[in-house]
Short mmCIF file of C-alpha atoms and ligand atoms in Angstrom, two decimals:
data_model
loop_
_atom_site.label_atom_id
_atom_site.label_comp_id
_atom_site.label_asym_id
_atom_site.label_seq_id
_atom_site.Cartn_x
_atom_site.Cartn_y
_atom_site.Cartn_z
CA UNK L 1 -19.46 49.06 20.12
CA UNK L 2 -20.45 45.82 21.81
CA UNK L 3 -21.20 44.32 18.40
CA UNK L 4 -17.76 45.46 17.26
CA UNK L 5 -16.17 43.70 20.20
CA UNK L 6 -18.08 40.51 19.55
CA UNK L 7 -17.01 40.64 15.94
CA UNK L 8 -13.39 41.02 16.95
CA UNK L 9 -13.64 38.21 19.45
CA UNK L 10 -15.20 36.01 16.83
CA UNK L 11 -12.44 36.85 14.36
CA UNK L 12 -9.77 36.03 16.95
CA UNK L 13 -11.41 32.70 17.62
CA UNK L 14 -11.45 32.02 13.90
CA UNK L 15 -7.77 32.83 13.53
CA UNK L 16 -6.95 30.54 16.45
CA UNK L 17 -9.05 27.74 14.97
CA UNK L 18 -7.46 28.14 11.52
CA UNK L 19 -3.91 28.29 12.80
CA UNK L 20 -4.40 25.34 15.14
CA UNK L 21 -6.05 23.48 12.30
CA UNK L 22 -3.04 24.16 10.07
CA UNK L 23 -0.65 22.97 12.72
CA UNK L 24 -2.47 19.77 13.62
CA UNK L 25 -3.45 18.70 10.09
CA UNK L 26 -0.01 19.35 8.63
CA UNK L 27 1.60 17.25 11.31
CA UNK L 28 -0.56 14.20 10.56
CA UNK L 29 -0.49 14.15 6.79
CA UNK L 30 1.57 13.06 3.86
CA UNK L 31 1.28 15.19 0.71
CA UNK L 32 2.26 15.07 -2.92
CA UNK L 33 5.72 16.52 -3.45
CA UNK L 34 7.01 16.31 0.12
CA UNK L 35 10.57 16.07 -1.27
CA UNK L 36 10.21 18.92 -3.80
CA UNK L 37 12.65 21.10 -1.90
CA UNK L 38 14.66 18.63 0.18
CA UNK L 39 15.37 16.09 -2.59
CA UNK L 40 13.87 17.43 -5.83
CA UNK L 41 14.88 14.41 -7.92
CA UNK L 42 13.69 11.77 -5.49
CA UNK L 43 10.70 10.59 -7.50
CA UNK L 44 12.70 10.68 -10.77
CA UNK L 45 15.46 8.62 -9.17
CA UNK L 46 12.99 5.96 -7.97
CA UNK L 47 11.32 5.82 -11.41
CA UNK L 48 14.62 5.57 -13.26
CA UNK L 49 15.91 2.84 -10.96
CA UNK L 50 12.63 0.89 -10.99
CA UNK L 51 12.59 1.14 -14.80
CA UNK L 52 16.01 -0.44 -15.09
CA UNK L 53 15.32 -3.06 -12.44
CA UNK L 54 12.15 -4.20 -14.19
CA UNK L 55 13.88 -4.15 -17.60
CA UNK L 56 16.35 -6.67 -16.26
CA UNK L 57 14.02 -8.56 -13.93
CA UNK L 58 10.34 -8.14 -14.85
CA UNK L 59 9.40 -10.86 -12.33
CA UNK L 60 10.14 -8.37 -9.52
CA UNK L 61 7.09 -6.24 -10.36
CA UNK L 62 4.60 -8.39 -8.45
CA UNK L 63 6.74 -8.84 -5.36
CA UNK L 64 7.42 -5.12 -4.96
CA UNK L 65 3.76 -4.17 -5.31
CA UNK L 66 2.77 -6.85 -2.80
CA UNK L 67 5.54 -5.82 -0.39
CA UNK L 68 4.02 -2.40 -0.12
CA UNK L 69 0.51 -3.67 0.69
CA UNK L 70 1.91 -6.06 3.26
CA UNK L 71 3.79 -3.13 4.89
CA UNK L 72 0.71 -0.91 5.03
CA UNK L 73 -1.81 -3.38 6.42
CA UNK L 74 0.37 -4.39 9.38
CA UNK L 75 1.15 -1.40 11.57
CA UNK L 76 0.95 1.12 8.74
CA UNK L 77 3.10 2.15 5.80
CA UNK L 78 6.17 2.79 7.95
CA UNK L 79 8.62 0.26 6.60
CA UNK L 80 8.17 -2.27 9.41
CA UNK L 81 8.06 -5.16 6.91
CA UNK L 82 11.62 -4.24 5.89
CA UNK L 83 13.09 -4.70 9.38
CA UNK L 84 15.05 -7.84 10.17
CA UNK L 85 14.48 -9.88 13.29
CA UNK L 86 16.87 -9.11 16.14
CA UNK L 87 17.93 -11.23 19.08
CA UNK L 88 14.80 -11.34 21.21
CA UNK L 89 12.46 -9.92 18.52
CA UNK L 90 10.85 -11.84 15.67
CA UNK L 91 10.04 -9.29 12.94
CA UNK L 92 7.01 -9.25 10.60
CA UNK L 93 9.01 -10.57 7.69
CA UNK L 94 9.68 -13.79 9.64
CA UNK L 95 6.03 -14.50 10.29
CA UNK L 96 5.01 -17.71 8.51
CA UNK L 97 2.27 -15.67 6.80
CA UNK L 98 4.94 -13.54 5.11
CA UNK L 99 7.11 -16.42 4.00
CA UNK L 100 6.58 -15.69 0.30
CA UNK L 101 7.06 -11.96 0.60
CA UNK L 102 10.10 -10.72 -1.30
CA UNK L 103 11.56 -7.78 -3.18
CA UNK L 104 13.50 -6.39 -0.19
CA UNK L 105 16.68 -6.03 -2.26
CA UNK L 106 14.82 -3.76 -4.71
CA UNK L 107 14.06 -1.31 -1.92
CA UNK L 108 17.71 -1.42 -0.73
CA UNK L 109 19.03 -0.72 -4.23
CA UNK L 110 16.73 2.26 -4.74
CA UNK L 111 17.36 3.62 -1.25
CA UNK L 112 21.12 3.50 -2.00
CA UNK L 113 20.58 5.68 -5.11
CA UNK L 114 18.45 8.09 -3.13
CA UNK L 115 20.99 8.34 -0.33
CA UNK L 116 23.74 8.97 -2.85
CA UNK L 117 21.78 11.99 -4.20
CA UNK L 118 20.27 13.22 -0.91
CA UNK L 119 21.87 11.57 2.09
CA UNK L 120 19.44 10.74 4.90
CA UNK L 121 16.42 12.51 3.38
CA UNK L 122 14.11 9.85 1.91
CA UNK L 123 12.64 7.23 4.22
CA UNK L 124 12.53 3.49 3.51
CA UNK L 125 8.73 3.68 3.81
CA UNK L 126 8.57 6.27 1.01
CA UNK L 127 11.14 4.42 -1.06
CA UNK L 128 8.91 1.34 -1.02
CA UNK L 129 5.72 3.38 -1.57
CA UNK L 130 7.18 5.14 -4.63
CA UNK L 131 8.65 1.89 -6.01
CA UNK L 132 5.26 0.20 -5.76
CA UNK L 133 3.56 3.21 -7.38
CA UNK L 134 6.06 2.93 -10.23
CA UNK L 135 5.46 -0.81 -10.63
CA UNK L 136 1.84 0.02 -11.48
CA UNK L 137 2.88 2.65 -14.03
CA UNK L 138 5.60 0.46 -15.56
CA UNK L 139 3.22 -2.45 -16.09
CA UNK L 140 0.91 -0.12 -18.08
CA UNK L 141 -1.36 0.77 -15.17
CA UNK L 142 -2.21 4.31 -14.13
CA UNK L 143 0.21 6.93 -12.93
CA UNK L 144 -0.62 7.46 -9.26
CA UNK L 145 0.23 10.89 -7.80
CA UNK L 146 1.53 9.67 -4.49
CA UNK L 147 1.65 11.63 -1.25
CA UNK L 148 5.04 11.33 0.46
CA UNK L 149 6.59 12.34 3.75
CA UNK L 150 6.28 8.98 5.48
CA UNK L 151 8.92 8.31 8.12
CA UNK L 152 10.21 4.95 9.24
CA UNK L 153 8.89 3.10 12.29
CA UNK L 154 11.10 1.55 14.92
CA UNK L 155 9.35 -1.72 15.58
CA UNK L 156 8.21 -4.82 13.77
CA UNK L 157 6.59 -7.74 15.48
CA UNK L 158 5.72 -11.05 13.85
CA UNK L 159 2.87 -11.44 16.33
CA UNK L 160 1.05 -8.45 14.77
CA UNK L 161 0.80 -10.04 11.35
CA UNK L 162 -2.05 -12.47 11.79
CA UNK L 163 -4.66 -9.99 12.98
CA UNK L 164 -4.33 -7.84 9.86
CA UNK L 165 -3.45 -10.36 7.20
CA UNK L 166 -6.10 -12.45 5.49
CA UNK L 167 -5.50 -16.10 6.20
CA UNK L 168 -5.46 -18.36 3.16
CA UNK L 169 -8.95 -19.62 4.02
CA UNK L 170 -10.38 -16.14 4.59
CA UNK L 171 -13.98 -15.63 3.55
CA UNK L 172 -15.13 -12.45 1.88
CA UNK L 173 -16.54 -11.41 5.25
CA UNK L 174 -13.16 -11.92 6.87
CA UNK L 175 -11.63 -9.72 4.22
CA UNK L 176 -14.29 -7.05 4.66
CA UNK L 177 -13.70 -7.13 8.43
CA UNK L 178 -9.99 -6.51 7.98
CA UNK L 179 -10.63 -3.72 5.50
CA UNK L 180 -13.24 -2.15 7.77
CA UNK L 181 -10.57 -1.69 10.43
CA UNK L 182 -9.11 0.93 8.09
CA UNK L 183 -12.53 2.29 7.08
CA UNK L 184 -12.05 0.62 3.71
CA UNK L 185 -15.19 -0.49 1.92
CA UNK L 186 -16.24 -3.49 -0.16
CA UNK L 187 -15.40 -1.39 -3.17
CA UNK L 188 -11.84 -0.83 -1.90
CA UNK L 189 -11.54 -4.60 -1.46
CA UNK L 190 -12.71 -5.27 -5.00
CA UNK L 191 -10.46 -2.53 -6.39
CA UNK L 192 -7.29 -3.39 -4.49
CA UNK L 193 -7.67 -7.08 -5.20
CA UNK L 194 -7.29 -5.93 -8.83
CA UNK L 195 -3.54 -5.71 -8.04
CA UNK L 196 -3.62 -9.45 -8.67
CA UNK L 197 -3.67 -8.55 -12.31
CA UNK L 198 0.11 -8.97 -12.15
CA UNK L 199 2.38 -11.34 -10.28
CA UNK L 200 2.40 -14.93 -9.13
CA UNK L 201 1.30 -17.15 -6.29
CA UNK L 202 2.93 -20.25 -4.86
CA UNK L 203 1.05 -23.51 -5.37
CA UNK L 204 0.73 -23.65 -1.59
CA UNK L 205 -1.47 -20.54 -1.70
CA UNK L 206 -4.27 -22.27 -3.60
CA UNK L 207 -3.58 -26.03 -3.95
CA UNK L 208 -6.36 -26.98 -1.53
CA UNK L 209 -8.69 -25.69 -4.25
CA UNK L 210 -7.26 -28.26 -6.67
CA UNK L 211 -7.07 -31.29 -4.48
CA UNK L 212 -9.99 -31.15 -2.13
CA UNK L 213 -13.64 -31.58 -2.77
CA UNK L 214 -14.94 -29.08 -0.30
CA UNK L 215 -15.47 -25.92 -2.27
CA UNK L 216 -13.11 -23.64 -0.41
CA UNK L 217 -14.79 -20.88 1.59
CA UNK L 218 -18.10 -22.20 0.50
CA UNK L 219 -17.16 -20.32 -2.65
CA UNK L 220 -17.62 -20.89 -6.31
CA UNK L 221 -15.65 -23.79 -7.68
CA UNK L 222 -12.82 -23.30 -10.08
CA UNK L 223 -13.57 -23.60 -13.75
CA UNK L 224 -12.95 -27.25 -14.68
CA UNK L 225 -10.52 -26.65 -17.52
CA UNK L 226 -8.53 -24.20 -15.46
CA UNK L 227 -8.42 -26.70 -12.59
CA UNK L 228 -7.01 -29.33 -14.91
CA UNK L 229 -4.35 -26.93 -16.19
CA UNK L 230 -3.42 -25.92 -12.63
CA UNK L 231 -3.08 -29.52 -11.51
CA UNK L 232 -0.48 -29.85 -14.25
CA UNK L 233 1.42 -26.93 -12.79
CA UNK L 234 1.02 -27.85 -9.13
CA UNK L 235 1.43 -31.55 -8.42
CA UNK L 236 0.14 -32.91 -5.10
CA UNK L 237 2.43 -31.60 -2.34
CA UNK L 238 4.20 -29.01 -4.49
CA UNK L 239 4.37 -25.81 -2.47
CA UNK L 240 7.08 -23.93 -4.36
CA UNK L 241 6.07 -23.57 -7.98
CA UNK L 242 4.93 -20.10 -8.92
CA UNK L 243 1.79 -19.69 -11.00
CA UNK L 244 0.45 -16.54 -12.71
CA UNK L 245 -2.39 -14.84 -10.88
CA UNK L 246 -3.77 -13.47 -14.17
CA UNK L 247 -2.58 -15.93 -16.88
CA UNK L 248 -3.86 -14.09 -19.98
CA UNK L 249 -1.79 -10.99 -19.21
CA UNK L 250 0.46 -11.77 -16.22
CA UNK L 251 2.71 -8.74 -16.55
CA UNK L 252 0.18 -6.10 -17.60
CA UNK L 253 -1.82 -4.04 -15.16
CA UNK L 254 -5.32 -4.26 -16.69
CA UNK L 255 -8.90 -5.45 -16.08
CA UNK L 256 -8.25 -9.07 -17.18
CA UNK L 257 -8.09 -10.09 -13.52
CA UNK L 258 -11.81 -9.30 -13.24
CA UNK L 259 -12.59 -11.31 -16.39
CA UNK L 260 -10.80 -14.26 -14.80
CA UNK L 261 -12.60 -13.96 -11.51
CA UNK L 262 -15.99 -13.53 -13.23
CA UNK L 263 -15.28 -16.68 -15.26
CA UNK L 264 -14.57 -18.75 -12.09
CA UNK L 265 -10.85 -18.54 -12.83
CA UNK L 266 -9.84 -16.50 -9.85
CA UNK L 267 -6.68 -18.27 -8.67
CA UNK L 268 -6.79 -17.59 -4.93
CA UNK L 269 -9.82 -18.56 -2.86
CA UNK L 270 -9.91 -14.92 -1.77
CA UNK L 271 -10.14 -13.79 -5.40
CA UNK L 272 -12.99 -16.20 -6.08
CA UNK L 273 -14.68 -15.08 -2.85
CA UNK L 274 -15.24 -11.62 -4.36
CA UNK L 275 -18.25 -13.23 -6.09
CA UNK L 276 -19.82 -13.98 -2.70
CA UNK L 277 -20.66 -10.47 -1.60
CA UNK L 278 -23.17 -8.41 -3.58
CA UNK L 279 -20.98 -5.31 -3.74
CA UNK L 280 -17.69 -6.92 -4.59
CA UNK L 281 -19.47 -9.19 -7.10
CA UNK L 282 -21.10 -6.25 -8.81
CA UNK L 283 -17.73 -4.54 -9.13
CA UNK L 284 -16.05 -7.63 -10.51
CA UNK L 285 -18.75 -8.19 -13.06
CA UNK L 286 -18.78 -4.55 -14.14
CA UNK L 287 -15.02 -4.48 -14.71
CA UNK L 288 -15.11 -7.87 -16.38
CA UNK L 289 -17.46 -6.38 -18.93
CA UNK L 290 -15.82 -2.99 -19.22
CA UNK L 291 -14.56 -1.90 -22.60
CA UNK L 292 -12.02 0.43 -21.06
CA UNK L 293 -9.80 0.33 -17.98
CA UNK L 294 -10.57 3.97 -17.13
CA UNK L 295 -12.95 3.28 -14.27
CA UNK L 296 -10.74 0.63 -12.68
CA UNK L 297 -7.67 2.86 -13.00
CA UNK L 298 -9.43 5.87 -11.43
CA UNK L 299 -10.70 3.69 -8.60
CA UNK L 300 -7.32 2.07 -8.12
CA UNK L 301 -5.64 5.48 -7.73
CA UNK L 302 -8.11 6.44 -4.96
CA UNK L 303 -7.89 3.16 -3.05
CA UNK L 304 -4.12 2.87 -3.44
CA UNK L 305 -3.53 6.39 -2.14
CA UNK L 306 -5.83 5.63 0.80
CA UNK L 307 -3.92 2.43 1.48
CA UNK L 308 -0.64 4.35 1.28
CA UNK L 309 -1.79 6.61 4.13
CA UNK L 310 -2.52 3.85 6.66
CA UNK L 311 -0.68 4.49 9.90
CA UNK L 312 1.89 6.83 8.45
CA UNK L 313 4.43 8.49 10.68
CA UNK L 314 5.26 12.09 9.88
CA UNK L 315 7.29 15.00 11.21
CA UNK L 316 8.66 14.28 14.69
CA UNK L 317 7.33 10.70 14.65
CA UNK L 318 9.58 8.03 13.22
CA UNK L 319 12.98 8.36 11.64
CA UNK L 320 14.80 8.21 8.30
CA UNK L 321 16.46 4.87 8.45
CA UNK L 322 20.02 4.54 7.16
CA UNK L 323 19.56 0.85 6.48
CA UNK L 324 16.08 -0.34 5.66
CA UNK L 325 16.56 -3.63 7.49
CA UNK L 326 17.48 -2.12 10.83
CA UNK L 327 16.44 0.80 13.03
CA UNK L 328 19.07 3.53 13.34
CA UNK L 329 21.55 3.08 16.15
CA UNK L 330 20.70 5.28 19.12
CA UNK L 331 22.02 8.77 18.47
CA UNK L 332 24.00 10.62 21.12
CA UNK L 333 21.57 12.50 23.36
CA UNK L 334 21.48 15.37 20.90
CA UNK L 335 18.50 17.69 21.12
CA UNK L 336 18.22 18.19 17.35
CA UNK L 337 14.69 16.80 17.17
CA UNK L 338 13.57 18.60 20.28
CA UNK L 339 14.89 21.92 19.11
CA UNK L 340 13.25 21.47 15.69
CA UNK L 341 9.94 20.91 17.40
CA UNK L 342 10.46 23.90 19.68
CA UNK L 343 11.31 26.13 16.71
CA UNK L 344 8.23 25.14 14.81
CA UNK L 345 6.03 25.55 17.89
CA UNK L 346 7.53 28.98 18.56
CA UNK L 347 6.93 29.90 14.92
CA UNK L 348 3.28 28.99 15.14
CA UNK L 349 2.82 30.89 18.38
CA UNK L 350 4.43 34.02 16.92
CA UNK L 351 2.19 33.76 13.87
CA UNK L 352 -0.82 33.37 16.11
CA UNK L 353 0.17 36.34 18.22
CA UNK L 354 0.70 38.51 15.17
CA UNK L 355 -2.74 37.62 13.88
CA UNK L 356 -4.37 38.48 17.17
CA UNK L 357 -2.50 41.77 17.48
CA UNK L 358 -3.38 42.79 13.95
CA UNK L 359 -7.05 42.21 14.63
CA UNK L 360 -7.06 44.02 17.94
CA UNK L 361 -5.23 47.17 16.82
C1 HEM X 1 -7.47 -8.34 -0.29
C2 HEM X 1 -6.69 -9.08 0.36
C3 HEM X 1 -5.50 -9.76 -0.26
C4 HEM X 1 -5.22 -11.07 -0.14
C5 HEM X 1 -6.01 -12.11 0.58
C6 HEM X 1 -4.00 -11.27 -0.86
C7 HEM X 1 -3.38 -12.49 -0.94
C8 HEM X 1 -2.30 -12.76 -1.74
C9 HEM X 1 -1.65 -14.04 -1.81
C10 HEM X 1 -2.00 -15.26 -1.01
C11 HEM X 1 -0.69 -13.95 -2.76
C12 HEM X 1 0.25 -15.05 -3.22
C13 HEM X 1 1.50 -15.01 -2.42
C14 HEM X 1 2.42 -16.13 -2.72
O1 HEM X 1 1.97 -17.27 -2.86
O2 HEM X 1 3.66 -15.89 -2.83
C15 HEM X 1 -0.71 -12.60 -3.27
C16 HEM X 1 0.11 -12.12 -4.23
C17 HEM X 1 0.10 -10.78 -4.64
N1 HEM X 1 -0.63 -9.75 -4.08
FE1 HEM X 1 -2.15 -9.94 -2.81
N2 HEM X 1 -3.58 -10.11 -1.43
C18 HEM X 1 -4.48 -9.15 -1.08
C19 HEM X 1 -4.39 -7.80 -1.37
C20 HEM X 1 -3.39 -7.28 -2.17
C21 HEM X 1 -3.18 -5.85 -2.35
C22 HEM X 1 -3.97 -4.75 -1.65
C23 HEM X 1 -2.14 -5.72 -3.22
C24 HEM X 1 -1.48 -4.48 -3.73
C25 HEM X 1 -2.12 -3.33 -3.89
C26 HEM X 1 -1.73 -7.04 -3.57
C27 HEM X 1 -0.77 -7.37 -4.48
C28 HEM X 1 -0.30 -8.63 -4.75
C29 HEM X 1 0.65 -8.90 -5.81
C30 HEM X 1 1.21 -7.92 -6.79
C31 HEM X 1 0.92 -10.27 -5.71
C32 HEM X 1 1.90 -11.09 -6.56
C33 HEM X 1 3.18 -11.23 -5.80
C34 HEM X 1 4.31 -11.86 -6.55
O3 HEM X 1 4.32 -11.84 -7.79
O4 HEM X 1 5.24 -12.39 -5.89
N3 HEM X 1 -2.49 -7.95 -2.90
N4 HEM X 1 -1.70 -11.89 -2.61
C1 NAG X 2 5.79 19.34 -5.99
O1 NAG X 2 5.94 19.39 -7.37
C2 NAG X 2 4.90 18.74 -8.08
C3 NAG X 2 5.27 18.79 -9.56
O2 NAG X 2 5.68 20.03 -9.96
C4 NAG X 2 3.56 19.41 -7.80
O3 NAG X 2 2.54 18.72 -8.48
C5 NAG X 2 3.32 19.36 -6.30
O4 NAG X 2 2.13 20.01 -5.99
C6 NAG X 2 4.48 19.97 -5.56
N1 NAG X 2 4.24 19.84 -4.14
C7 NAG X 2 4.72 20.69 -3.24
C8 NAG X 2 4.36 20.42 -1.85
O5 NAG X 2 5.44 21.60 -3.54
C1 NAG X 3 -12.80 5.45 10.70
O1 NAG X 3 -13.84 6.40 10.73
C2 NAG X 3 -14.27 6.71 12.03
C3 NAG X 3 -15.48 7.58 11.92
O2 NAG X 3 -15.30 8.56 10.95
C4 NAG X 3 -13.12 7.40 12.76
O3 NAG X 3 -13.49 7.71 14.07
C5 NAG X 3 -11.93 6.41 12.82
O4 NAG X 3 -10.82 7.05 13.40
C6 NAG X 3 -11.59 5.97 11.43
N1 NAG X 3 -10.60 4.90 11.53
C7 NAG X 3 -9.46 4.87 10.83
C8 NAG X 3 -8.55 3.74 11.03
O5 NAG X 3 -9.21 5.75 10.03
C1 NAG X 4 -10.35 7.44 0.34
O1 NAG X 4 -10.12 8.57 -0.48
C2 NAG X 4 -11.27 9.29 -0.86
C3 NAG X 4 -10.89 10.35 -1.84
O2 NAG X 4 -9.74 11.02 -1.43
C4 NAG X 4 -12.01 9.78 0.37
O3 NAG X 4 -13.18 10.44 0.01
C5 NAG X 4 -12.29 8.63 1.30
O4 NAG X 4 -12.88 9.06 2.48
C6 NAG X 4 -11.07 7.85 1.61
N1 NAG X 4 -11.39 6.70 2.42
C7 NAG X 4 -10.62 6.36 3.46
C8 NAG X 4 -11.08 5.23 4.25
O5 NAG X 4 -9.64 6.97 3.78
C1 NAG X 5 -14.93 -34.74 -5.94
O1 NAG X 5 -15.78 -35.79 -5.76
C2 NAG X 5 -16.30 -36.34 -6.95
C3 NAG X 5 -17.35 -37.41 -6.61
O2 NAG X 5 -17.12 -37.93 -5.34
C4 NAG X 5 -15.15 -36.92 -7.79
O3 NAG X 5 -15.64 -37.44 -8.98
C5 NAG X 5 -14.19 -35.79 -8.08
O4 NAG X 5 -13.10 -36.26 -8.75
C6 NAG X 5 -13.75 -35.12 -6.78
N1 NAG X 5 -12.96 -33.92 -7.12
C7 NAG X 5 -11.85 -33.65 -6.47
C8 NAG X 5 -11.20 -32.37 -6.84
O5 NAG X 5 -11.32 -34.39 -5.66
C1 NAG X 6 -12.55 -26.81 -21.85
O1 NAG X 6 -11.68 -27.57 -22.67
C2 NAG X 6 -12.34 -28.24 -23.70
C3 NAG X 6 -11.37 -29.14 -24.39
O2 NAG X 6 -10.10 -28.55 -24.49
C4 NAG X 6 -12.93 -27.21 -24.62
O3 NAG X 6 -13.63 -27.81 -25.68
C5 NAG X 6 -13.90 -26.34 -23.86
O4 NAG X 6 -14.42 -25.29 -24.66
C6 NAG X 6 -13.21 -25.73 -22.66
N1 NAG X 6 -14.20 -25.07 -21.86
C7 NAG X 6 -13.95 -23.87 -21.33
C8 NAG X 6 -15.04 -23.30 -20.49
O5 NAG X 6 -12.93 -23.26 -21.56
C1 NAG X 7 -21.75 -8.44 -19.40
O1 NAG X 7 -22.84 -7.74 -19.94
C2 NAG X 7 -23.79 -8.57 -20.56
C3 NAG X 7 -24.84 -7.69 -21.21
O2 NAG X 7 -25.10 -6.59 -20.44
C4 NAG X 7 -24.40 -9.51 -19.50
O3 NAG X 7 -25.34 -10.34 -20.07
C5 NAG X 7 -23.28 -10.33 -18.94
O4 NAG X 7 -23.74 -11.14 -17.89
C6 NAG X 7 -22.20 -9.45 -18.41
N1 NAG X 7 -21.06 -10.27 -18.03
C7 NAG X 7 -20.53 -10.17 -16.88
C8 NAG X 7 -19.34 -11.00 -16.62
O5 NAG X 7 -20.96 -9.38 -16.06
C1 NAG X 8 9.65 4.23 18.75
O1 NAG X 8 8.58 4.98 18.18
C2 NAG X 8 7.58 5.31 19.12
C3 NAG X 8 6.42 5.94 18.34
O2 NAG X 8 6.88 6.81 17.35
C4 NAG X 8 8.17 6.20 20.18
O3 NAG X 8 7.19 6.54 21.11
C5 NAG X 8 9.31 5.50 20.86
O4 NAG X 8 9.92 6.36 21.73
C6 NAG X 8 10.32 5.01 19.87
N1 NAG X 8 11.27 4.12 20.53
C7 NAG X 8 12.55 4.15 20.25
C8 NAG X 8 13.42 3.21 20.99
O5 NAG X 8 13.03 4.93 19.43
#
């Protein structure tokens, strides 16, 4: 009898734990297919639009992929990079560190298509995340099953950028420190840097490596021939010219980036610096020698999905922005959100009660 009671009590506790677990985990997570019922074609719409954008303007691939990483590492993947400055607030996009960041119009164009199909359903943060995911696929990289359900943040502050963005002179330890803030490892750093297999950098991002004798970051020097070629592309004082990050295959998502870095042809000092840490170096050399891109692709999927989850806002947090460059105007003091929350809480409680009752009787 007593044992029976203990068993029941234990079962009740288990039910409570499981239900509470369901409630709390589901409210903090993004998941694959979040729009399956609310906007079933959302991912197809993004893919179709991104396909046509890149067919017309292949040079937008790099900027859109970078835009997403810049969003995630500062304040999370909640679309704060997309917000414009307002009187009295300088936004992230106007930080000097983000001067070269672009591709905003791509997000706006895709968001317009999404809103035409499903008004007010898909966030700007998810629009950017899915667009970046599709850049990888459309440049012959892996298909990344991407969790969605991100909502948009309501703030963006230029002053937050520096702490989470590697400065141009960052050492590999600086990079590892930034990554560690997100529990990302040296492997994640080596893998995500592989995104530099596509896209371009401004001369200003690496010209000190061409015209100064101090080996930047104490790092390996640039291959002499490559240096000569780059001096031809970036004259002294040129800050604007764009140069391929991975010259052999600048528009293909592949392992060539690692071959470049291994051969002292990493364009950015932070690319070259991957040779200065045992773990990142081992990864670079392994991929440089790899006969297939399978391992890199599998690793990239894992690290990219982890990156895409940084600081996400879900459920009652955040909003679905109408315009990606501005937070929504204050809504009339409607209680829509509050009543939604109340309904879902009441639902959970009812479920809980039913479970307890079933066990007891
Ligand atoms: C590990 C730390 C990283 C550093 C220090 C870094 C730094 C940079 C810099 C300085 C540029 C050149 C920007 C310019 O001159 O316009 C660049 C470009 C780029 N970055 Fe990164 N990045 C990092 C991580 C990432 C990640 C995680 C991704 C995406 C997953 C990424 C994707 C790109 C792409 C695609 C470009 C080319 C942009 C274009 O074509 O306009 N980067 N990065
Ligand atoms: C949404 O649909 C996709 C494709 O059919 C499936 O892989 C995914 O698990 C679904 N997700 C949800 C939450 O229904
Ligand atoms: C990193 O991991 C630690 C220990 O597991 C955890 O407490 C912390 O919240 C994690 N940080 C982030 C940003 O996920
Ligand atoms: C990244 O994802 C993998 C696989 O899902 C997981 O095991 C790992 O803990 C994640 N790392 C972080 C920092 O989220
Ligand atoms: C570095 O210094 C050496 C010897 O002083 C000189 O020959 C070389 O041209 C310099 N390189 C650069 C990039 O200034
Ligand atoms: C550098 O260029 C010279 C002359 O063009 C060439 O003979 C040599 O093989 C090149 N070296 C490397 C490492 O590419
Ligand atoms: C590639 O593998 C060969 C043989 O295992 C090794 O000698 C060479 O150093 C490797 N190259 C790189 C870039 O790791
Ligand atoms: C902005 O978002 C934060 C966190 O989600 C929330 O606490 C705050 O009330 C929001 N502020 C405005 C003005 O919407």
